[in-house]
Tab-separated table of C-alpha atoms in Angstrom:
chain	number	residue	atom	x	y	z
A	1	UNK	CA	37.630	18.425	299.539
A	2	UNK	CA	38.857	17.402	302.678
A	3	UNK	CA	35.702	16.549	305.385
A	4	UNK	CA	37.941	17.530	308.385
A	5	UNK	CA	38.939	19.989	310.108
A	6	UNK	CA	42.225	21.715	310.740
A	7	UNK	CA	43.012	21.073	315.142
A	8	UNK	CA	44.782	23.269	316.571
A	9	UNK	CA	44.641	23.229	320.113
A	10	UNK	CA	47.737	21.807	322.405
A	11	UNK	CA	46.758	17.944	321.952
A	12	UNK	CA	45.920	16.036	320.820
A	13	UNK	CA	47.379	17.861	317.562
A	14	UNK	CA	47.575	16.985	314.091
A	15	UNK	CA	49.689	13.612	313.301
A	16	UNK	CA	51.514	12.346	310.420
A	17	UNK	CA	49.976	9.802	308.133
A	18	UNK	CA	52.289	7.170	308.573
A	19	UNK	CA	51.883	7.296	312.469
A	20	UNK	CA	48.262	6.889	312.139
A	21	UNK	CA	48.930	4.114	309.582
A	22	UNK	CA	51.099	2.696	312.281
A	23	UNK	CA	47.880	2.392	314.025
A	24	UNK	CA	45.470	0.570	311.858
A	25	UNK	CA	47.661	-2.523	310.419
A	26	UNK	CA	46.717	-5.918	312.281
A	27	UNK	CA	47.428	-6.317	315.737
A	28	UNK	CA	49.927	-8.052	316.873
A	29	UNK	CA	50.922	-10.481	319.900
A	30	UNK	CA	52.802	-8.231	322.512
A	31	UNK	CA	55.353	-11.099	322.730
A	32	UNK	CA	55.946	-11.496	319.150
A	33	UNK	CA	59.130	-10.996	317.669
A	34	UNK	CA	58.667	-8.365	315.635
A	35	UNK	CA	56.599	-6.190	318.360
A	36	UNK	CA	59.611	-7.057	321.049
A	37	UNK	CA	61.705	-5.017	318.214
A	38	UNK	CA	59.162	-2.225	318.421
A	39	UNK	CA	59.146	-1.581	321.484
A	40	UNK	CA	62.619	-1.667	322.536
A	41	UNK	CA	63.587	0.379	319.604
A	42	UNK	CA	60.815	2.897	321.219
A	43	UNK	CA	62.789	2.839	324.398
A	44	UNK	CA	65.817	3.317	323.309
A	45	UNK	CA	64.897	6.199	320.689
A	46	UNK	CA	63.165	8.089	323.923
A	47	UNK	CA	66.535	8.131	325.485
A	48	UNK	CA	67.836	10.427	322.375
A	49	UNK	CA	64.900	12.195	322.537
A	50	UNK	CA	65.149	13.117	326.345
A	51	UNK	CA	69.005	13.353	326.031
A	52	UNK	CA	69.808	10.953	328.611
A	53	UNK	CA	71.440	8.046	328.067
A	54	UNK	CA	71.636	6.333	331.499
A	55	UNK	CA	68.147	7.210	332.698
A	56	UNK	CA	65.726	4.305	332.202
A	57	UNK	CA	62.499	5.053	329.991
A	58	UNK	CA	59.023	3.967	330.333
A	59	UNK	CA	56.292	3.753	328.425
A	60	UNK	CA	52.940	2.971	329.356
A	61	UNK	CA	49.208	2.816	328.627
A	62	UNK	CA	47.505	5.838	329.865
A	63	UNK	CA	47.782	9.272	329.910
A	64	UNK	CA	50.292	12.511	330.995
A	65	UNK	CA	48.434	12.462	334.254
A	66	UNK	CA	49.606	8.645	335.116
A	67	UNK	CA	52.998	9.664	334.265
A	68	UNK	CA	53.035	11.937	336.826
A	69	UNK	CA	51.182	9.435	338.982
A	70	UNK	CA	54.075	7.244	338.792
A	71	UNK	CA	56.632	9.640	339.504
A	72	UNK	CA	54.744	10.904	342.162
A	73	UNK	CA	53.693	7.466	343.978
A	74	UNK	CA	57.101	5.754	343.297
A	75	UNK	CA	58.835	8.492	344.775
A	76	UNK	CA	57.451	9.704	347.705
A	77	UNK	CA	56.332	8.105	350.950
A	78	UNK	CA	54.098	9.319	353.615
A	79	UNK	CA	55.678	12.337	355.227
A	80	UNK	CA	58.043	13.861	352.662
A	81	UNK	CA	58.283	17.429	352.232
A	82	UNK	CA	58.101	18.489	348.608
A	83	UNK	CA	57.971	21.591	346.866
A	84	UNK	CA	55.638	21.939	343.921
A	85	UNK	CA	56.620	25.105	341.315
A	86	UNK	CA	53.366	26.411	340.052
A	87	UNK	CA	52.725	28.714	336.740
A	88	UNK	CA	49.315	27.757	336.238
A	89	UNK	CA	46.720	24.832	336.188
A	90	UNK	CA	49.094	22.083	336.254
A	91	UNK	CA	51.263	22.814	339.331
A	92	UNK	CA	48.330	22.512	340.867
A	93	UNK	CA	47.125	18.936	339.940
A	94	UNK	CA	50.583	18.207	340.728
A	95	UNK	CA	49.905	19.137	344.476
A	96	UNK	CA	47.085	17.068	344.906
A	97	UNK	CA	48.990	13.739	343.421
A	98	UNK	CA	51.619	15.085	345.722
A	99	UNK	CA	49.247	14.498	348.479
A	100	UNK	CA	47.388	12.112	347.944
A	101	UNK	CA	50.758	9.495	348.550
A	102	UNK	CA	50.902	11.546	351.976
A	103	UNK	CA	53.674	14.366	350.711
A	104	UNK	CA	53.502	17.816	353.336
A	105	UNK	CA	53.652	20.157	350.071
A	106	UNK	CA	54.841	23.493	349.846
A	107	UNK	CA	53.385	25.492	346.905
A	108	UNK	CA	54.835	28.764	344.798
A	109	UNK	CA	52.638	30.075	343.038
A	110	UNK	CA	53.551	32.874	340.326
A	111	UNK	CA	50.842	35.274	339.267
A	112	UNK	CA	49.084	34.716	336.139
A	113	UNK	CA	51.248	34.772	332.987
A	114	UNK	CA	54.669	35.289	335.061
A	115	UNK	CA	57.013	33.021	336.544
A	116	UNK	CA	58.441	32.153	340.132
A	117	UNK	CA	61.535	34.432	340.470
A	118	UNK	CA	64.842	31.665	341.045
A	119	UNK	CA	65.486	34.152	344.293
A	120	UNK	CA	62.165	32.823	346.113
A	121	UNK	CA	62.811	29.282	344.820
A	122	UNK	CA	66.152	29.115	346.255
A	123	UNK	CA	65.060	31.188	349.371
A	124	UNK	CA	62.224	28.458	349.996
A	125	UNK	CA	64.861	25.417	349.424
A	126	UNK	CA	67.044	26.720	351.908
A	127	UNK	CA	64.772	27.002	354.747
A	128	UNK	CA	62.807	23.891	354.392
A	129	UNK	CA	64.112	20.028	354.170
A	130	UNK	CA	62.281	18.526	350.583
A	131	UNK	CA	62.861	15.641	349.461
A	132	UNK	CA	62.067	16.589	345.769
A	133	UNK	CA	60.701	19.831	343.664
A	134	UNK	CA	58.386	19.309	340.564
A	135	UNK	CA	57.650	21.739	338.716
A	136	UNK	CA	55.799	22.013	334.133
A	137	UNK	CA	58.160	23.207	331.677
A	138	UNK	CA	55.182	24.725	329.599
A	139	UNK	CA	52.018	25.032	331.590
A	140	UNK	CA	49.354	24.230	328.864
A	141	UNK	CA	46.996	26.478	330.406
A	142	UNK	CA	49.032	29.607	330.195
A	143	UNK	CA	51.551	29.024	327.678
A	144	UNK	CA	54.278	30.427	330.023
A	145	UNK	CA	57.260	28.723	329.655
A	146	UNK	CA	60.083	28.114	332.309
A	147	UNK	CA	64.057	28.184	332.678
A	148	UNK	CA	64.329	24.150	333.354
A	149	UNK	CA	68.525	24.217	333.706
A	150	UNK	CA	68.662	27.309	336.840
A	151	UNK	CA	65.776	25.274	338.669
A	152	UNK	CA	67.435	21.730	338.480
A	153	UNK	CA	70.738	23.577	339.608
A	154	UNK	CA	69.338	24.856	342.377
A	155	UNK	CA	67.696	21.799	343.503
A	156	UNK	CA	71.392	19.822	343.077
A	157	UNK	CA	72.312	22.542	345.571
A	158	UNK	CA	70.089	21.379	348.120
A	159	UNK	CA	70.217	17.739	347.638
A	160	UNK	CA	66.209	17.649	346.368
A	161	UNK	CA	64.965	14.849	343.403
A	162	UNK	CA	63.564	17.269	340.615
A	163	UNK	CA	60.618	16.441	338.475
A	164	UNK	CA	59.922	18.096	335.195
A	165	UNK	CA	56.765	17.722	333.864
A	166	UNK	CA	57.046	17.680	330.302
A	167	UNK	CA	53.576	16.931	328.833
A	168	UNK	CA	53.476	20.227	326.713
A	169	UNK	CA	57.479	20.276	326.362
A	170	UNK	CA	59.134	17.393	325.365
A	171	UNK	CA	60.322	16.710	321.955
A	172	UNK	CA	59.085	20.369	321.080
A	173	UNK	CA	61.053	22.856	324.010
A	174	UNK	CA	64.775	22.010	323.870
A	175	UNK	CA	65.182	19.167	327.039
A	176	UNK	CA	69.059	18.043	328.196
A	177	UNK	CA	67.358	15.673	330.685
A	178	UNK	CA	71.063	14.344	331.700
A	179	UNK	CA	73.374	17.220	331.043
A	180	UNK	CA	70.673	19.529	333.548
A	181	UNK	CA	69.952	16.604	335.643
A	182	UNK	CA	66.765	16.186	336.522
A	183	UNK	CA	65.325	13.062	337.880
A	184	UNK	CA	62.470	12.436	335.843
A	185	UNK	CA	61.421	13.885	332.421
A	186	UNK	CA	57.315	12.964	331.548
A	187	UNK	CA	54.953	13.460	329.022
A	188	UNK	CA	51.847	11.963	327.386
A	189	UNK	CA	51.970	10.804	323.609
A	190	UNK	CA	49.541	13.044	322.039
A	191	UNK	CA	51.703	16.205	322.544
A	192	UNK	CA	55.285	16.915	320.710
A	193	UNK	CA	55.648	13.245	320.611
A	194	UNK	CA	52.781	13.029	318.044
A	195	UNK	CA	51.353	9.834	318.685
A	196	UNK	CA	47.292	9.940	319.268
A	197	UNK	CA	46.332	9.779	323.167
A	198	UNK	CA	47.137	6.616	325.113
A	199	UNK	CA	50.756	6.453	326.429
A	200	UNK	CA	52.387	7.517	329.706
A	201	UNK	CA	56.316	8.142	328.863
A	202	UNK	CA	58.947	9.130	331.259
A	203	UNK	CA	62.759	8.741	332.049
A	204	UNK	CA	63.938	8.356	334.833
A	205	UNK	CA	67.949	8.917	336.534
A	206	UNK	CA	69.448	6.490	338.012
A	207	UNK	CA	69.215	8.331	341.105
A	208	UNK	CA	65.627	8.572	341.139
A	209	UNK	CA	65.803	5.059	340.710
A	210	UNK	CA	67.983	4.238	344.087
A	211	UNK	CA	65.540	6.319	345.858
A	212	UNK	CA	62.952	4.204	344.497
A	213	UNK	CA	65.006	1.150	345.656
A	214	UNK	CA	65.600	1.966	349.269
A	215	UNK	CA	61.969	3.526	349.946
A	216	UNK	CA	61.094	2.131	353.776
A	217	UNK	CA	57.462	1.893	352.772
A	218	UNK	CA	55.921	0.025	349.571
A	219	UNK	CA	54.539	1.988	346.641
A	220	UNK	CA	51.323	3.006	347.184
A	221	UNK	CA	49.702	2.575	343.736
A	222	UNK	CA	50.118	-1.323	342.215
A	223	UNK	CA	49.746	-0.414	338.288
A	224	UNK	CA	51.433	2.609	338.443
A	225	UNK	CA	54.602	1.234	340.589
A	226	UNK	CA	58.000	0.633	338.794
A	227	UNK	CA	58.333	-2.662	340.679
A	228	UNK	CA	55.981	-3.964	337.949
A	229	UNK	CA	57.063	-1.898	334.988
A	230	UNK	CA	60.712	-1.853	335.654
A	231	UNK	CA	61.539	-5.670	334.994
A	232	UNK	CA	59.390	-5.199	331.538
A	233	UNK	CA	60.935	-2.087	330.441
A	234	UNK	CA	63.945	-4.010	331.161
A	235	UNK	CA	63.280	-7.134	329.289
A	236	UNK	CA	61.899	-5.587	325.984
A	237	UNK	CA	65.522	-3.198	325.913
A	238	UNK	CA	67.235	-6.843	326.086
A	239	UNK	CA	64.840	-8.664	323.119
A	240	UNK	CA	62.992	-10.751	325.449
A	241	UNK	CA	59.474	-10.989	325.916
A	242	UNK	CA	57.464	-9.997	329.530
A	243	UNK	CA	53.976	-9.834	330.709
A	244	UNK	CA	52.853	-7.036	333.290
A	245	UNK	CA	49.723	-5.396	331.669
A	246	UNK	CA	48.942	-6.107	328.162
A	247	UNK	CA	50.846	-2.975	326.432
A	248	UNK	CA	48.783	-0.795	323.538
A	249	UNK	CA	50.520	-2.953	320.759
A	250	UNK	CA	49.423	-0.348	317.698
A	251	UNK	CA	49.841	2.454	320.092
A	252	UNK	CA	53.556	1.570	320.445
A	253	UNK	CA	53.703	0.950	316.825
A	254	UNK	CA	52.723	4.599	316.066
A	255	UNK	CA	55.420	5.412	318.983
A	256	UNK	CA	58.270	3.836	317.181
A	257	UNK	CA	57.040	5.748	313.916
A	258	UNK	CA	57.048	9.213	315.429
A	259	UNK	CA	60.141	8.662	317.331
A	260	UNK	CA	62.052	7.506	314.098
A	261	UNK	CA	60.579	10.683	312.633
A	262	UNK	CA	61.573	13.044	315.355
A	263	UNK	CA	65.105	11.216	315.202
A	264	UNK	CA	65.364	12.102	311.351
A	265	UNK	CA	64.628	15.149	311.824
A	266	UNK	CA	67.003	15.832	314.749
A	267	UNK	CA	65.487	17.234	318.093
A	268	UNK	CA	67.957	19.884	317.735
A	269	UNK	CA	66.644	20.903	314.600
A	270	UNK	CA	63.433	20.249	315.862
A	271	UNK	CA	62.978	22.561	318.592
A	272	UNK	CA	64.134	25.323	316.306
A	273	UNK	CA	61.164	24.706	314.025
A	274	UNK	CA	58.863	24.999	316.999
A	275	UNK	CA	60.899	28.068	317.737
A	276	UNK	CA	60.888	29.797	314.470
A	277	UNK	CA	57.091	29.136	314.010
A	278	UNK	CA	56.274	30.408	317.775
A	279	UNK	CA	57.818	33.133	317.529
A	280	UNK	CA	56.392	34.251	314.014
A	281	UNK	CA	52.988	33.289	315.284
A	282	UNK	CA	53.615	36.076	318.036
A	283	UNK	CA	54.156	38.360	316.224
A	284	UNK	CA	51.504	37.941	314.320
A	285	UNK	CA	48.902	37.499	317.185
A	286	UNK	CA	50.867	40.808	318.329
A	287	UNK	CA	50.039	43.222	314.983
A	288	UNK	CA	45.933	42.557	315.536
A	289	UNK	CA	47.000	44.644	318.965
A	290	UNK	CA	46.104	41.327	320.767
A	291	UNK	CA	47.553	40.192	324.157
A	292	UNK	CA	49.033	36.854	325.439
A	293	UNK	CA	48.929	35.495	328.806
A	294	UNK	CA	52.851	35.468	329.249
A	295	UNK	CA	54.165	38.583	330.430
A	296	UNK	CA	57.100	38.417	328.451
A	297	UNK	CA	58.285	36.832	325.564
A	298	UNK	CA	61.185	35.195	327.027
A	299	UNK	CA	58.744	32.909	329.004
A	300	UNK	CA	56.347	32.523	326.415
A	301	UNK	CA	56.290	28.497	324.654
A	302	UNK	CA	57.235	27.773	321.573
A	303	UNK	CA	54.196	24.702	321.764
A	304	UNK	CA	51.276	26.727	322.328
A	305	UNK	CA	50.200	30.304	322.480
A	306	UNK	CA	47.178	31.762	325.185
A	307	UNK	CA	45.867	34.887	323.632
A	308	UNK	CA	43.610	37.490	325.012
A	309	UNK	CA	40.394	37.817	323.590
A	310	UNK	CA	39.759	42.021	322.725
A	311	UNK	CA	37.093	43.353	324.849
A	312	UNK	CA	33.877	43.603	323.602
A	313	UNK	CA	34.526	40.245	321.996
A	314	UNK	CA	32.606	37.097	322.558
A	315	UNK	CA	34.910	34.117	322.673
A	316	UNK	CA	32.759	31.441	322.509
A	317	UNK	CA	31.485	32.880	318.989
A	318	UNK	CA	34.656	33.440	317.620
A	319	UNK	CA	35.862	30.026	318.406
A	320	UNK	CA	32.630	29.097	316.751
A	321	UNK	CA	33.355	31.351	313.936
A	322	UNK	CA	37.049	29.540	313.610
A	323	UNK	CA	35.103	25.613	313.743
A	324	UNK	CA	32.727	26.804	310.683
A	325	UNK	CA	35.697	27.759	308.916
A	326	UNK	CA	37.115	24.569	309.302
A	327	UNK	CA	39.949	25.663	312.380
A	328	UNK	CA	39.420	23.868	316.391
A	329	UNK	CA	41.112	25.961	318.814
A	330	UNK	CA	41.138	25.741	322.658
A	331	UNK	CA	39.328	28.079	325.103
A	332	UNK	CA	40.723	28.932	328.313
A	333	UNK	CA	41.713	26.317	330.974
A	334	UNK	CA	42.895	28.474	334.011
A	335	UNK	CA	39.628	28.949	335.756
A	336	UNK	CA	40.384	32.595	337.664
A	337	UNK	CA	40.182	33.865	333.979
A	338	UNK	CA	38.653	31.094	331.488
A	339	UNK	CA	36.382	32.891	329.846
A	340	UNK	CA	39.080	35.585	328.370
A	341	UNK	CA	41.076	33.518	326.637
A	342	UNK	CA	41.844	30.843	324.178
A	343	UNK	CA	44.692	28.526	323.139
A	344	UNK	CA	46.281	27.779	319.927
A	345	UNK	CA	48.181	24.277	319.786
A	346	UNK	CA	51.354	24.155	317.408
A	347	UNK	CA	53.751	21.975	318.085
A	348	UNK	CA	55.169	18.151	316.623
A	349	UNK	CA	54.370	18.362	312.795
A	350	UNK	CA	52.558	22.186	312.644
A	351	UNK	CA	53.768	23.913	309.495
A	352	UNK	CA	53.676	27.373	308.691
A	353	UNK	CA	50.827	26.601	306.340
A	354	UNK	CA	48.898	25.513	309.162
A	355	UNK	CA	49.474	28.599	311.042
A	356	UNK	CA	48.433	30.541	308.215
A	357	UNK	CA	45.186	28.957	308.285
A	358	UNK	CA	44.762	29.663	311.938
A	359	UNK	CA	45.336	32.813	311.141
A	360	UNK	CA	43.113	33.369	308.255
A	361	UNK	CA	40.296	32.008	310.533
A	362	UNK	CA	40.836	34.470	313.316
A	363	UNK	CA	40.891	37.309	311.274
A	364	UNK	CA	37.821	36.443	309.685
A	365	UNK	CA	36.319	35.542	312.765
A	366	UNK	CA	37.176	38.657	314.351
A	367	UNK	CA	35.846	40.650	311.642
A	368	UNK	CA	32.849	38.845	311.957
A	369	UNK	CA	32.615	40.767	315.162
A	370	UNK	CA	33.356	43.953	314.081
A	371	UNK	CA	36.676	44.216	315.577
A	372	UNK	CA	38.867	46.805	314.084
A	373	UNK	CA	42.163	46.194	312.068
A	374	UNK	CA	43.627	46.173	308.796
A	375	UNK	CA	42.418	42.648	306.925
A	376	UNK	CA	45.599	40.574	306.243
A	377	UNK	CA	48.165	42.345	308.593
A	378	UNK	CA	48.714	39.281	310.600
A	379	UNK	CA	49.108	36.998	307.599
A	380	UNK	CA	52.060	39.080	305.979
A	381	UNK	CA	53.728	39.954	309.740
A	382	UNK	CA	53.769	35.925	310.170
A	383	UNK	CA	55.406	35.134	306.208
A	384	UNK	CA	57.694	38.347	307.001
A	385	UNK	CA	58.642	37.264	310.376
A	386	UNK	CA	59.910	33.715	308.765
A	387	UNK	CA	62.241	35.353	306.614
């Protein structure tokens, strides 16, 4: 018998044995040979990953919220306009990084579970002057998903730097960082990338980078500017070793692991797993006569799913119910409506059997409460759905 349980929520999620094996061999010198190999096999495996092959990667220690950090403070400079697309809790902590390196920020908000219509977006660029828009690919507090290509299209009309943050999207939601061009794909490693929490990864375009180059003003945050991570990034692609900040040496190891894994597997094929199993899970979230947050299914991810609870239904026991039973899911994070909700992770190396046992779990816990439907329904709807 296994003495753990099954976690489900959107990171950090379940990872494969041989990344976490990646983790506990003996530590090695960050300037050995061997590790140099590591990590600028890690770089360059990001770039086919992120589907850009001139943009420059990064990785570094920390978490999704320093990656946007450093595309934030490395980027803008006291006075810039930018304009910050919002679907949910994320948009907003984007705002206040925004701000806090002196950006004037404009912010679109779409109501809860929808998306900002591309009319008002392009409406909004045309009247004002921005440098650059940002805007999260899958908000992991709503699960809405949005249209990455018609945004970054829109913002090459204008002349703005666009800024995708990726933390609940990359190597799970299909990403064509260069063909789309956007300036900056991020994420944090305990996501799609399916490396435990720790890392700070982005790409960024060479044009981001020349804006970066001829700022008038320095960078307002010393660990998190590119003046001291480019020249190591740098060095590590060309075999040679560098010293900024000590790097998480079994961290990266893991990192090379699930990237070689990802690779295998193709990120084409990849995103149609995530795909196949989202959209299956639906439908079987949909025949209980349960709700998610997304309004439609065309915006809904294909990394996690937000699902109303039924009325009359307490949450916190039936998450309760789903821990006993050996299943973690995620309550609510939006905090207009946190207490109706709650959010089921599946995305890097989620299998249909671990849906199932999500599944299992919620029915039970839901009959538990007394909460009618037909036992089993959304176990067969999820195995019919996948054929």
């Amino acid at each position: 018998m296994k003495s753990r349980k099954l976690l489900m929520i959107p990171g950090p999620i379940e990872f494969e044995p041989d990344v976490l094996q990646a983790m506990a061999v003996p530590t090695t010198s960050h300037v050995a040979p061997n590790f140099i190999d590591v990590f600028g096999n890690a770089l360059d495996m990001m770039k086919e990953v992120w589907k850009s092959t001139s943009g420059q990667p990064f990785i570094v220690a920390g978490s999704g919220t320093l990656a946007m950090d450093m595309a934030a403070s490395n980027l803008i400079e006291k006075g810039d306009s930018a304009l910050v697309i919002s679907t949910g809790y994320f948009g907003a902590r984007f705002k206040d990084i925004l701000e806090t390196y002196g950006a004037e920020t404009t912010v679109l908000s779409a109501p809860i579970g929808e998306v900002v219509p591309l009319d008002i977006i392009e409406e909004t660029l045309k009247e004002g002057s921005y440098k650059l828009l940002t805007f999260t690919h899958v908000d992991t507090s709503t699960g809405v998903m949005v249209a990455p290509e018609a945004i970054c299209k829109l913002a090459q009309k204008y002349g703005v730097l666009t800024i995708l943050d990726g933390v609940c999207s990359v190597a799970g939601e299909e990403i064509l960082q260069e063909k789309w061009g956007v300036d900056v794909v991020l994420t944090g490693s305990q996501k799609a990338i399916g490396v435990p929490p720790g890392l700070a990864l982005l790409v960024a375009s060479q044009k981001a980078l020349e804006v970066w180059k001829n700022r008038k003003t320095p960078v307002g945050n010393y660990y998190a500017s590119w003046n001291n991570w480019l020249p190591i990034m740098i060095a590590y692609q060309e075999e040679r070793p560098s010293y900024f900040g000590t790097p998480p040496v079994n961290l990266i190891l893991a990192l090379e692991k699930s990237l070689g894994i990802i690779c295998d597997e193709g990120i084409g094929g990849r995103v149609q797993r995530h795909k196949r199993l989202a959209r299956a899970f639906r439908a079987a979230i949909t025949s209980l006569n349960l709700s998610i947050l997304p309004t439609e299914d065309v915006i809904a991810a294909h990394t996690l799913t937000a699902v109303y609870y039924p009325e009359n239904i307490d949450g916190a026991l039936l998450r309760a119910h789903m821990v006993a039973d050996d299943v973690i899911v995620a309550g609510g994070l939006l905090s207009e409506i946190k207490t109706t909700y709650f959010r089921v992770g599946h995305m890097g190396s989620v299998s249909s059997n671990d849906l199932l046992a999500v599944l299992g779990a919620l029915e039970r816990a839901l009959q538990s409460q007394n909460y009618p439907f037909e036992m089993g329904v959304s176990l067969r709807t999820f195995q019919d759905s996948l054929i």
